[in-house]
Short mmCIF file of C-alpha atoms and ligand atoms in Angstrom, two decimals:
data_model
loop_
_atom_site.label_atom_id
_atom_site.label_comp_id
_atom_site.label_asym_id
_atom_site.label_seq_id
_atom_site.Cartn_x
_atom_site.Cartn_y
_atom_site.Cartn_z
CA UNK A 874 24.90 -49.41 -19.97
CA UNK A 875 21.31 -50.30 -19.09
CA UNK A 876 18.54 -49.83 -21.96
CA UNK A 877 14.70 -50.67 -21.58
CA UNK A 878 15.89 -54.36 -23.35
CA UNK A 879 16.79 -54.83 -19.23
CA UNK A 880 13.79 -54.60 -17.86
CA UNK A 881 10.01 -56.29 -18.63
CA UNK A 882 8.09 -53.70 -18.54
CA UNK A 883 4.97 -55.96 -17.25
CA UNK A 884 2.22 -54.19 -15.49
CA UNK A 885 5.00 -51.61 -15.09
CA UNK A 886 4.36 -47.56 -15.83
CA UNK A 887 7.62 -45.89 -17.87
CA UNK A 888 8.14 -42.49 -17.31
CA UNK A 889 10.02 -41.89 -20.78
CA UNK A 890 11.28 -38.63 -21.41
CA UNK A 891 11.55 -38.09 -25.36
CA UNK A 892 12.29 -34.89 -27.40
CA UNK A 893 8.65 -34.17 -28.99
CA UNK A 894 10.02 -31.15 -29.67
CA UNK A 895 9.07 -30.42 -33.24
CA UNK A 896 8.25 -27.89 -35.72
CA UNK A 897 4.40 -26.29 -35.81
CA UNK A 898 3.25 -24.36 -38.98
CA UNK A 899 1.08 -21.68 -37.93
CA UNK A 900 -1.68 -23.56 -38.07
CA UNK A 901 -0.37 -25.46 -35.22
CA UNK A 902 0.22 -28.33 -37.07
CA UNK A 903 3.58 -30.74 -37.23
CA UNK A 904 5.48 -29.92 -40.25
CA UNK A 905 8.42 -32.26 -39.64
CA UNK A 906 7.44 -35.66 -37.14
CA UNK A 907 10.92 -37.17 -37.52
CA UNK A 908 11.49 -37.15 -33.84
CA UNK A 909 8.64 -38.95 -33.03
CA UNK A 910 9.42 -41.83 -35.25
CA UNK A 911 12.48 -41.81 -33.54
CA UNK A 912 10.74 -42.60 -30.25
CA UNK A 913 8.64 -45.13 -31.69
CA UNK A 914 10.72 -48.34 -31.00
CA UNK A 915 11.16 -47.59 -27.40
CA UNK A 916 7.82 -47.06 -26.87
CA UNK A 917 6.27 -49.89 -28.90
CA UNK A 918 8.63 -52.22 -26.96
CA UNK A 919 7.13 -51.07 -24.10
CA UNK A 920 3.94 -51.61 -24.73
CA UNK A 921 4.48 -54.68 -26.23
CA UNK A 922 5.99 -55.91 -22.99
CA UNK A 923 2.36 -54.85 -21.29
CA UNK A 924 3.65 -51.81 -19.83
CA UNK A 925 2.28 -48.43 -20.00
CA UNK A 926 3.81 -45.08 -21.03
CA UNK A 927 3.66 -41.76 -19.51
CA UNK A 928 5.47 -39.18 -22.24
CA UNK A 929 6.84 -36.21 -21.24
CA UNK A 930 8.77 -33.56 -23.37
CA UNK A 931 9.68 -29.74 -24.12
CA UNK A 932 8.27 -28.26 -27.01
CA UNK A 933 9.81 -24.50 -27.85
CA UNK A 934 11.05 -22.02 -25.34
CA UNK A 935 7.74 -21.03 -23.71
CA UNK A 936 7.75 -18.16 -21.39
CA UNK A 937 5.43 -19.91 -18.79
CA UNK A 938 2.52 -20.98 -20.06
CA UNK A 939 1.92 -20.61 -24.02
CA UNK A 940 -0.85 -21.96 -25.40
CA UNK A 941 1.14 -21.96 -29.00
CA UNK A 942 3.49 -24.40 -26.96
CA UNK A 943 0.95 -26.50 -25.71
CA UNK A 944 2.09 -30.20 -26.49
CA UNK A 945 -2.24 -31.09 -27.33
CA UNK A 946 -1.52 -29.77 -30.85
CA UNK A 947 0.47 -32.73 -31.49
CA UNK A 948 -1.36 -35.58 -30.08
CA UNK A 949 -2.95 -36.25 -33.08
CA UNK A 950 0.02 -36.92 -34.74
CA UNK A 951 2.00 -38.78 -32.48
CA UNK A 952 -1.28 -41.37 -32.20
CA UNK A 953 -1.06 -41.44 -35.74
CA UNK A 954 2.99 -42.28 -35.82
CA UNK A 955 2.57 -44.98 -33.03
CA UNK A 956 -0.85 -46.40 -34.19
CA UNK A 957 -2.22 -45.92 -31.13
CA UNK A 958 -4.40 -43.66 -28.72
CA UNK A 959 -2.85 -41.19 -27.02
CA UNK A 960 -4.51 -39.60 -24.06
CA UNK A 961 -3.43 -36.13 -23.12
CA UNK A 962 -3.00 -34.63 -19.57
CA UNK A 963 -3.42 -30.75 -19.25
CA UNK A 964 -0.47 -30.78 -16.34
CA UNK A 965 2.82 -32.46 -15.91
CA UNK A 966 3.19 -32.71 -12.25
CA UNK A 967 0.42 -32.47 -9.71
CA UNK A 968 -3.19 -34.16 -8.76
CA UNK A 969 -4.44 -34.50 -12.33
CA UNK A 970 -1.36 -35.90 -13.49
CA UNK A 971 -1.06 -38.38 -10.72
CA UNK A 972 -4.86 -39.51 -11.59
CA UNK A 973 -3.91 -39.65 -15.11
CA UNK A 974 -1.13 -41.87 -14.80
CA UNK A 975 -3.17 -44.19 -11.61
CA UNK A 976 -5.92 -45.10 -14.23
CA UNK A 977 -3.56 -45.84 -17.16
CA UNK A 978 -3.79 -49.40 -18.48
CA UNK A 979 -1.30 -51.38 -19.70
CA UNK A 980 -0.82 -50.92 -23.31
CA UNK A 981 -2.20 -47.31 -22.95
CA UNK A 982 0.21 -43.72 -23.59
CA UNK A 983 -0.06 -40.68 -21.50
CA UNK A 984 1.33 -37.25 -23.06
CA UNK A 985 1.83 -34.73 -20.68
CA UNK A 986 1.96 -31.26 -21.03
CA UNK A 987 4.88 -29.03 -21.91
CA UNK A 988 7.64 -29.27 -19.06
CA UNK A 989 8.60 -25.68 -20.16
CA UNK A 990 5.59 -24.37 -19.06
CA UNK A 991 7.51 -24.65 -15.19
CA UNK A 992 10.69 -22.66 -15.23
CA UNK A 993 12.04 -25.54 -12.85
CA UNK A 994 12.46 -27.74 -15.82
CA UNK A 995 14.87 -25.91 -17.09
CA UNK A 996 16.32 -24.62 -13.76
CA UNK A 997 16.89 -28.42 -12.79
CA UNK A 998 15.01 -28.30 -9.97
CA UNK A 999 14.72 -30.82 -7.47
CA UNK A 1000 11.21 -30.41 -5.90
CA UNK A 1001 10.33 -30.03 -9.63
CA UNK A 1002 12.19 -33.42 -10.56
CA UNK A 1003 10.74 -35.42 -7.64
CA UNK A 1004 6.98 -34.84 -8.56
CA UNK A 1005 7.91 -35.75 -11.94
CA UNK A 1006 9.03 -38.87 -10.52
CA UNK A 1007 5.90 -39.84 -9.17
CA UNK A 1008 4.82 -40.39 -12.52
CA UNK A 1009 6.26 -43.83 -12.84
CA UNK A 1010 8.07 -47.20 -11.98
CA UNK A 1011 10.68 -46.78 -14.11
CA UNK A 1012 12.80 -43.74 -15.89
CA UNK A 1013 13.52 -43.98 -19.17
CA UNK A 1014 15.61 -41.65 -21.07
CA UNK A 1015 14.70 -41.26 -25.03
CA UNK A 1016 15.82 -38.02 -25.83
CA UNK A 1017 18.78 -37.19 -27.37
CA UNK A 1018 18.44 -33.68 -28.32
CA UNK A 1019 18.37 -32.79 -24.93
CA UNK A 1020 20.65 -35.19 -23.03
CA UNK A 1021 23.60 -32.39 -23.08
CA UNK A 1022 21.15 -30.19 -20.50
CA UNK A 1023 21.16 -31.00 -16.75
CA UNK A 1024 17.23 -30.54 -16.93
CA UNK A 1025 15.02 -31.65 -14.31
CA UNK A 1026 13.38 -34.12 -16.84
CA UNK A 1027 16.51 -35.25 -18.47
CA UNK A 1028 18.84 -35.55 -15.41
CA UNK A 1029 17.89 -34.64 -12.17
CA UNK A 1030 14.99 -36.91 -11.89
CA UNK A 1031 17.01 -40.19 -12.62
CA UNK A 1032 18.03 -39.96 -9.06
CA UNK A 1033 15.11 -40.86 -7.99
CA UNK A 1034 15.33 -44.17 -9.70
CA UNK A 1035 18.05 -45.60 -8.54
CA UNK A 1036 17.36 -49.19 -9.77
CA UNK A 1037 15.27 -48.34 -12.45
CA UNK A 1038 16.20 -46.05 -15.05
CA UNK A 1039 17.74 -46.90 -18.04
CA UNK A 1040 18.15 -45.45 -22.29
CA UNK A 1041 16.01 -45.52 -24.37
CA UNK A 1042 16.24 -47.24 -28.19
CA UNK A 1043 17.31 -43.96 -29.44
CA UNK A 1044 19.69 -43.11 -26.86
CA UNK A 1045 21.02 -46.23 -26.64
CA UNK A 1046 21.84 -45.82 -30.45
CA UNK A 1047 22.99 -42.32 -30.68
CA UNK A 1048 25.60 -42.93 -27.72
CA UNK A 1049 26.44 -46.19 -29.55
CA UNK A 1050 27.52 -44.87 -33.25
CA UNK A 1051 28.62 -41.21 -32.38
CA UNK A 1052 31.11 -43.65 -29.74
CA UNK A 1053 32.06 -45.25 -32.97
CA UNK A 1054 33.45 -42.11 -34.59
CA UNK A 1055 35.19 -41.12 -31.44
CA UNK A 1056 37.24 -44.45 -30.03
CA UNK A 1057 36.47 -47.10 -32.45
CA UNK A 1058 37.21 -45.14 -35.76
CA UNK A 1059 38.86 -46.73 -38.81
CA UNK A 1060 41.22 -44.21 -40.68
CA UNK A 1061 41.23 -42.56 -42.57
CA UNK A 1062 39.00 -40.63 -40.24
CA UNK A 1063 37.28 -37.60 -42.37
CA UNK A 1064 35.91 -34.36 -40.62
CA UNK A 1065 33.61 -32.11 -42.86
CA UNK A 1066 32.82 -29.52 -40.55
CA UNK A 1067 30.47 -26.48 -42.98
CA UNK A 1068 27.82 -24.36 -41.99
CA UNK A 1069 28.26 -20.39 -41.31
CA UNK A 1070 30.62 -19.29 -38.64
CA UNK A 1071 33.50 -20.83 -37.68
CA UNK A 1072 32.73 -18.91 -33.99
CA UNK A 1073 29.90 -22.10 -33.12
CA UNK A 1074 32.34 -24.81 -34.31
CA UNK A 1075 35.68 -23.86 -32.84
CA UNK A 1076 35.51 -25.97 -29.90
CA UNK A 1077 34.54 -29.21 -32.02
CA UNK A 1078 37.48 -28.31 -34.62
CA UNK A 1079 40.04 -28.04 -31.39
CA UNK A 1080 38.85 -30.92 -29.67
CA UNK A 1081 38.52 -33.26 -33.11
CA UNK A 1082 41.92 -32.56 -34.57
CA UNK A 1083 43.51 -35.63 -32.20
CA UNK A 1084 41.05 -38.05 -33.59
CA UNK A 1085 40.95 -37.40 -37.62
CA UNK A 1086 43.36 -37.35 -40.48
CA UNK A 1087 42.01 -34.87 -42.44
CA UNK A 1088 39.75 -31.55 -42.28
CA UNK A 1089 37.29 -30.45 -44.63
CA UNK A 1090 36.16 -27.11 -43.99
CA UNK A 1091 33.31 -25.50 -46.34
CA UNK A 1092 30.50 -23.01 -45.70
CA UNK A 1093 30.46 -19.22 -44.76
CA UNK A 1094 33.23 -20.24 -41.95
CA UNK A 1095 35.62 -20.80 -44.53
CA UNK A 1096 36.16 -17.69 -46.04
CA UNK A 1097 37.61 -16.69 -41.96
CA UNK A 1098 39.92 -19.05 -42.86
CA UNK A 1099 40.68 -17.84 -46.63
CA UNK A 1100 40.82 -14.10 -45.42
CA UNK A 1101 43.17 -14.31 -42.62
CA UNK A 1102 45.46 -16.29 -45.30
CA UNK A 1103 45.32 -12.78 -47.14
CA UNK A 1104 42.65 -13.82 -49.73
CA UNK A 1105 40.42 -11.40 -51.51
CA UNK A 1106 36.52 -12.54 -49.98
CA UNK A 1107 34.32 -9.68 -51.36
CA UNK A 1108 31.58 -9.64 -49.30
CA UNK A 1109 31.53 -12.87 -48.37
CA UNK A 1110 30.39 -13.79 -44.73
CA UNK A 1111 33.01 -13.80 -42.16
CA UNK A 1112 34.31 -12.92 -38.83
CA UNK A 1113 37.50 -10.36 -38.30
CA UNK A 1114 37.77 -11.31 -34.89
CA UNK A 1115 37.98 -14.93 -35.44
CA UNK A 1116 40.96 -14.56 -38.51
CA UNK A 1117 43.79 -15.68 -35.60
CA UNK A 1118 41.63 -18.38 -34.08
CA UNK A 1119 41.71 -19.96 -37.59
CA UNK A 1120 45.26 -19.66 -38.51
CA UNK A 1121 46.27 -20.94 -35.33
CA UNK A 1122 43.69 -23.66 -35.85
CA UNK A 1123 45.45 -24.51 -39.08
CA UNK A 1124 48.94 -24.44 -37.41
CA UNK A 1125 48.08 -27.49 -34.67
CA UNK A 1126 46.24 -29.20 -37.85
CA UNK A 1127 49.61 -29.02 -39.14
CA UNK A 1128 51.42 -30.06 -36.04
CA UNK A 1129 49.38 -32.95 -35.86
CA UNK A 1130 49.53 -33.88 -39.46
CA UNK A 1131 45.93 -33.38 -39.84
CA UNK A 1132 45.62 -32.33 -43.04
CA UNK A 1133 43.29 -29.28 -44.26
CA UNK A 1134 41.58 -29.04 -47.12
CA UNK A 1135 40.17 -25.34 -47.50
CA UNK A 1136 37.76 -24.73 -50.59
CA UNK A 1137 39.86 -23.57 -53.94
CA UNK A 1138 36.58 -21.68 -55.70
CA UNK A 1139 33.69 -20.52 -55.00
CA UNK A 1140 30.12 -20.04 -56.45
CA UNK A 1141 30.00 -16.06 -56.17
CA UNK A 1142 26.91 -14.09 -56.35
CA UNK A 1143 25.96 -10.06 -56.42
CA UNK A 1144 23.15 -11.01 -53.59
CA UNK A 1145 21.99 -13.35 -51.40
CA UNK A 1146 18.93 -14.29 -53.68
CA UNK A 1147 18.01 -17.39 -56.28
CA UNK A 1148 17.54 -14.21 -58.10
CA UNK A 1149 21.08 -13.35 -58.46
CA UNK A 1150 23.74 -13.02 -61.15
CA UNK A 1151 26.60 -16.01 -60.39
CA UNK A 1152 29.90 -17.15 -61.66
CA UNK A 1153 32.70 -19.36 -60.44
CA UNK A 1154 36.04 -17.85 -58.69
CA UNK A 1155 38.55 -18.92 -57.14
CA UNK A 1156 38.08 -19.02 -53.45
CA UNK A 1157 40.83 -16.56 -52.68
CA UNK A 1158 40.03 -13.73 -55.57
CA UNK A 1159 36.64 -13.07 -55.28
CA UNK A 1160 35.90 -9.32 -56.51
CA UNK A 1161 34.10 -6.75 -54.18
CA UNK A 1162 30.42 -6.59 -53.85
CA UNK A 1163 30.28 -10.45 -54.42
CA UNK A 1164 29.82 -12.80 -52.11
CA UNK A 1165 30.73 -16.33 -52.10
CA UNK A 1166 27.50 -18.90 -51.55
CA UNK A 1167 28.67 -22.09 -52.12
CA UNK A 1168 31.71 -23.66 -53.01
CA UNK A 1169 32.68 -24.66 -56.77
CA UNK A 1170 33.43 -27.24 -59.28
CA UNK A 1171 37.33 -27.85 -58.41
CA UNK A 1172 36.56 -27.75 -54.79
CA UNK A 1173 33.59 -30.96 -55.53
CA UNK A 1174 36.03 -32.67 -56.79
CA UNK A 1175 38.63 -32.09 -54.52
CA UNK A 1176 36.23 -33.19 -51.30
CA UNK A 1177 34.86 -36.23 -53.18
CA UNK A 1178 37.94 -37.46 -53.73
CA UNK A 1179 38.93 -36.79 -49.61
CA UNK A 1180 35.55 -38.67 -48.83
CA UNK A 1181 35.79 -41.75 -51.03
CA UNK A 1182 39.52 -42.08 -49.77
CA UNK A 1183 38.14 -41.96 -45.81
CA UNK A 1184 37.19 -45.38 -43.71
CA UNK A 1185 35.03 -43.25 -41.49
CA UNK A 1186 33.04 -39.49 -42.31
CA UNK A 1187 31.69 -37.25 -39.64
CA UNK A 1188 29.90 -34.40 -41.24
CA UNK A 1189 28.62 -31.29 -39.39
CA UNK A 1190 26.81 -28.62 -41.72
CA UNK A 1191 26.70 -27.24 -45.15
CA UNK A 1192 28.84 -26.26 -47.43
CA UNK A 1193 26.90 -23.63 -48.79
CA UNK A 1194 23.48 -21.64 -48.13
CA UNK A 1195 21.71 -24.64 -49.96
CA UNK A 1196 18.23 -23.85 -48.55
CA UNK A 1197 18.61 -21.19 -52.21
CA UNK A 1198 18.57 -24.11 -55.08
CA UNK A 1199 20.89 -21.84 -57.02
CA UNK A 1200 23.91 -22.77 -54.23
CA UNK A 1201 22.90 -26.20 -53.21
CA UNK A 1202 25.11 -28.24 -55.77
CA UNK A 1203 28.28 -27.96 -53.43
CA UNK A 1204 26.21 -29.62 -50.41
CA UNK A 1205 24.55 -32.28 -53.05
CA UNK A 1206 27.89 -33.28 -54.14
CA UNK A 1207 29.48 -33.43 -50.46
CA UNK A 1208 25.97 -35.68 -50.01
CA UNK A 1209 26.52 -37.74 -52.46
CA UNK A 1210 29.94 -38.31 -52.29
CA UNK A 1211 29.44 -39.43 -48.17
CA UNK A 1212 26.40 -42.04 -49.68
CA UNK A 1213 29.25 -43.23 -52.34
CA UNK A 1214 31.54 -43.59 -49.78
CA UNK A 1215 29.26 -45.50 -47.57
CA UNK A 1216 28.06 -48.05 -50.22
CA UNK A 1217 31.73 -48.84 -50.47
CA UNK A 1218 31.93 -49.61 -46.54
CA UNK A 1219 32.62 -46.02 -45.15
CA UNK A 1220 30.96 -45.46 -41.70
CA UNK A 1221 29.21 -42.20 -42.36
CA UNK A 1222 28.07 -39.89 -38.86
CA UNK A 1223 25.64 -37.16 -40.01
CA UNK A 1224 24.33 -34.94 -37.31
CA UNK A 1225 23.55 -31.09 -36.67
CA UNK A 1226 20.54 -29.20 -37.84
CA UNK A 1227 21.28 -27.91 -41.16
CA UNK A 1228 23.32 -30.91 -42.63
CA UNK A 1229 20.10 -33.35 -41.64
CA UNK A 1230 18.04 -31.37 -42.98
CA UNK A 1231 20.27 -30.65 -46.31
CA UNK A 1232 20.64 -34.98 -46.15
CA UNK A 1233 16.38 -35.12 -45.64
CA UNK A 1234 15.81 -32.62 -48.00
CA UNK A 1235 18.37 -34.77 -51.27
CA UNK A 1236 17.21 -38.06 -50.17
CA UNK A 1237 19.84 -39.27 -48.40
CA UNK A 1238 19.11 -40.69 -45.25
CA UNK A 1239 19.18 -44.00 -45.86
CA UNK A 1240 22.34 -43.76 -47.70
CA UNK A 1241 24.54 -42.61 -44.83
CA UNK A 1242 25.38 -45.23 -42.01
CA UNK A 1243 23.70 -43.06 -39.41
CA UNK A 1244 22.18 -39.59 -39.01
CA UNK A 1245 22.43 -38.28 -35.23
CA UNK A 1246 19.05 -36.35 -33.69
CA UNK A 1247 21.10 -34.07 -31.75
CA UNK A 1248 22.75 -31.35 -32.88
CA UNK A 1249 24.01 -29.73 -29.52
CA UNK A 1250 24.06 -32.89 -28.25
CA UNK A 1251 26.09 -34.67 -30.84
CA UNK A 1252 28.82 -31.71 -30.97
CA UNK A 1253 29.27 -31.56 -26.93
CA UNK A 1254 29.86 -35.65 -27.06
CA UNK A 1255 32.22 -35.49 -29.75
CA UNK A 1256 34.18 -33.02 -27.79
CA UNK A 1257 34.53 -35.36 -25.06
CA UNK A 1258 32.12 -33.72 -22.72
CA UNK A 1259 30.58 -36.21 -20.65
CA UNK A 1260 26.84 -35.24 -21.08
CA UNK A 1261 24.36 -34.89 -18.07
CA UNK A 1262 21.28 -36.79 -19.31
CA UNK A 1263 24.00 -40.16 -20.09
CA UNK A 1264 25.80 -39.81 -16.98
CA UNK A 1265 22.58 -39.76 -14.68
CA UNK A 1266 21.54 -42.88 -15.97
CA UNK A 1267 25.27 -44.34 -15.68
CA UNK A 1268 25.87 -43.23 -11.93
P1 AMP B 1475 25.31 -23.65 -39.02
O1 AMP B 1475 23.99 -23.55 -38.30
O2 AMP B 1475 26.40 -22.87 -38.43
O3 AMP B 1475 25.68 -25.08 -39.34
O4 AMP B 1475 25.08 -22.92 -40.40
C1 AMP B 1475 24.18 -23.37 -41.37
C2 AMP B 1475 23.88 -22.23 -42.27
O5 AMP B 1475 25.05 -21.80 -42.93
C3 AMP B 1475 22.90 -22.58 -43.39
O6 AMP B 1475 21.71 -21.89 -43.16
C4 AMP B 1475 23.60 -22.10 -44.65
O7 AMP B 1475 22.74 -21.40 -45.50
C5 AMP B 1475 24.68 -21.20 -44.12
N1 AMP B 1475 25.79 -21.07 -45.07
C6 AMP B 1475 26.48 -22.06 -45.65
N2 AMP B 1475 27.40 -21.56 -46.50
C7 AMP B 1475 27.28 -20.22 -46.46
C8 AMP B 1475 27.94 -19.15 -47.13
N3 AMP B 1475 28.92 -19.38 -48.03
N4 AMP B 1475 27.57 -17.89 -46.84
C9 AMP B 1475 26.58 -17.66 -45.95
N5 AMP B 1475 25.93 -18.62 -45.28
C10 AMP B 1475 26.26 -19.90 -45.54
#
């Protein structure tokens, strides 16, 4: 596996694709710059070396060209994260670009403009991907987020380096710990898969259940699960269609002496609001016209005790709508039972939107072993898929 700690990047010009693509406020400004930090060892090491740095990146889903998307509303910031200037070029392929990227001094960054403004980004095309490659001397690849897309920017293009392409820091790290959770795992081997339909994560449950011992399951998904068991949900969230899919889910657990652990009570509310009347249930008798937000006091207790008794935690979205404060404590707990855990030696995998965010927004990152920037990303590699943006750097 080749990473930029290969290659001096003397006098050299990296082409680094990264995944600038963060959230604006309406004011156009960056509200959350995590995933440039992330970037910022690859690139400093670069530049350190005496290379240069042409960056280029998606932000959004443009249709064509956006000015709203433009990626010149975050230069400011990313200078500001790296410390250092950032010029800005109004195209990512073509003339200007090329000039850009010809004067560029060593020790000097490049930004380019949206890829998404060219439908061939996305459509991986090859034209597309070879003017992109004229952009410089070596490919690096530094974004996770979007290395499960055969992009022009995050696949195609490496073909064109034959020699010289290689992972980023980032990369390099993601690939490194989310390989630890799937082949080098020490059991106990904990799965807390939350977050609100079981629909999105029944290909990760199916293709987990040979690698873990047990199976936490939390979140809106869980009352499928409690339902089809014959449960009384109120109006809790859940999906009719899916009520076989999760028995029969629960039966190859069984087979495979994974074992389940489905919440036993519930937070219950008469609305979806901070606003609204609660009490505690049990999971399975929850009265009409309430609706189960978060999971209760017996069930804390019961996944603590799952997650301090694990070697190794991978944990893949909330346990209750904790963005309300009134039906964050389940998530909390779940939090701070995985940081108890890893104090005591537990490798702890974090990754998927909502349960970074819930571990950003408690103050937990640094109390996990590792928290993954891909979400789509991090759920197709623990499946087993073998992703596009790794494999074009591999071949
Ligand atoms: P996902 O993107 O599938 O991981 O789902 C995350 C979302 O699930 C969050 O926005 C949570 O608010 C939501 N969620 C978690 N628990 C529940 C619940 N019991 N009922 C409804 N939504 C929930």
């Amino acid at each position: 596996m080749k990473t930029i700690n290969d290659f001096n990047f003397e006098n050299k010009k990296a082409l680094i694709r990264v995944d600038f693509n963060v959230p604006l406020n309406e004011a156009l400004g960056v509200t959350d710059s995590t995933r440039i930090l992330a970037a910022k060892k690859t690139i400093i090491k670069i530049l350190e070396d005496g290379g240069s740095c042409v960056l280029m990146s998606h932000l959004g889903r443009p249709n064509g060209v956006e000015e709203k998307y433009s990626l010149k509303h975050i230069v400011n910031e990313v200078s500001k994260i790296l410390g250092v200037k950032v010029q800005f070029s109004e195209g990512c392929i073509g003339e200007n670009a090329q000039k850009a990227v010809a004067e560029l001094e060593k020790g000097e960054l490049l930004l380019l403009e949206n890829l998404r403004f060219h439908k061939e980004e996305k459509a991986g095309d090859e034209g597309f991907a070879e003017e992109l490659s004229k952009l410089g001397d070596i490919y690096v690849n530094d974004a996770f987020g979007t290395a499960h897309r055969a992009h022009a920017s995050t696949s195609v293009i490496a073909k064109y380096f034959p020699e010289n392409k290689c992972f980023g820091i980032l990369l390099a790290s993601e690939i490194e710990n989310i390989s630890k959770v799937l082949t080098h795992s020490e059991k106990p081997v904990t799965a807390i898969i939350g977050g609100a339909k079981v629909s999105s994560k029944i290909t990760i449950i199916e293709s987990i259940l040979d690698k873990i011992d047990h199976l936490i399951i939390g979140g809106g998904m869980a009352f499928t699960f409690i339902k089809a068991q014959g449960g009384s949900i109120g109006s809790s969230l859940v999906e009719d269609d899916k009520q076989e899919m999760a028995l029969s889910i629960l039966k190859i657990a069984e087979e495979k002496n994974v074992k389940v652990h489905l919440p036993v009570d519930a937070i219950i509310a008469d609305q979806f609001s901070n606003d609204a009347h609660i009490k505690t249930e049990a999971i399975n008798a929850i009265p009409e016209g309430w609706m189960g937000l978060d999971v209760g006091p017996k069930t804390n207790d019961l996944f603590s005790e799952v997650i301090l008794n694990s070697k190794t935690v991978l944990w893949n979205g909330p346990v209750g709508v904790f963005e309300l404060k009134k039906f964050a404590t389940g998530t909390i707990s779940l939090g701070n039972a995985i940081a108890e855990a890893t104090e005591n030696g537990t490798f702890s995998l974090v990754g998927g939107g909502d349960s970074v965010a819930a571990v950003k927004q408690f103050n937990l990152t640094n109390k996990v072993s590792y928290v993954s920037t891909g979400g789509g990303a991090m759920l197709e590699m623990l499946e087993g898929k073998t992703l596009p943006g790794i494999q074009a750097i591999l071949d």
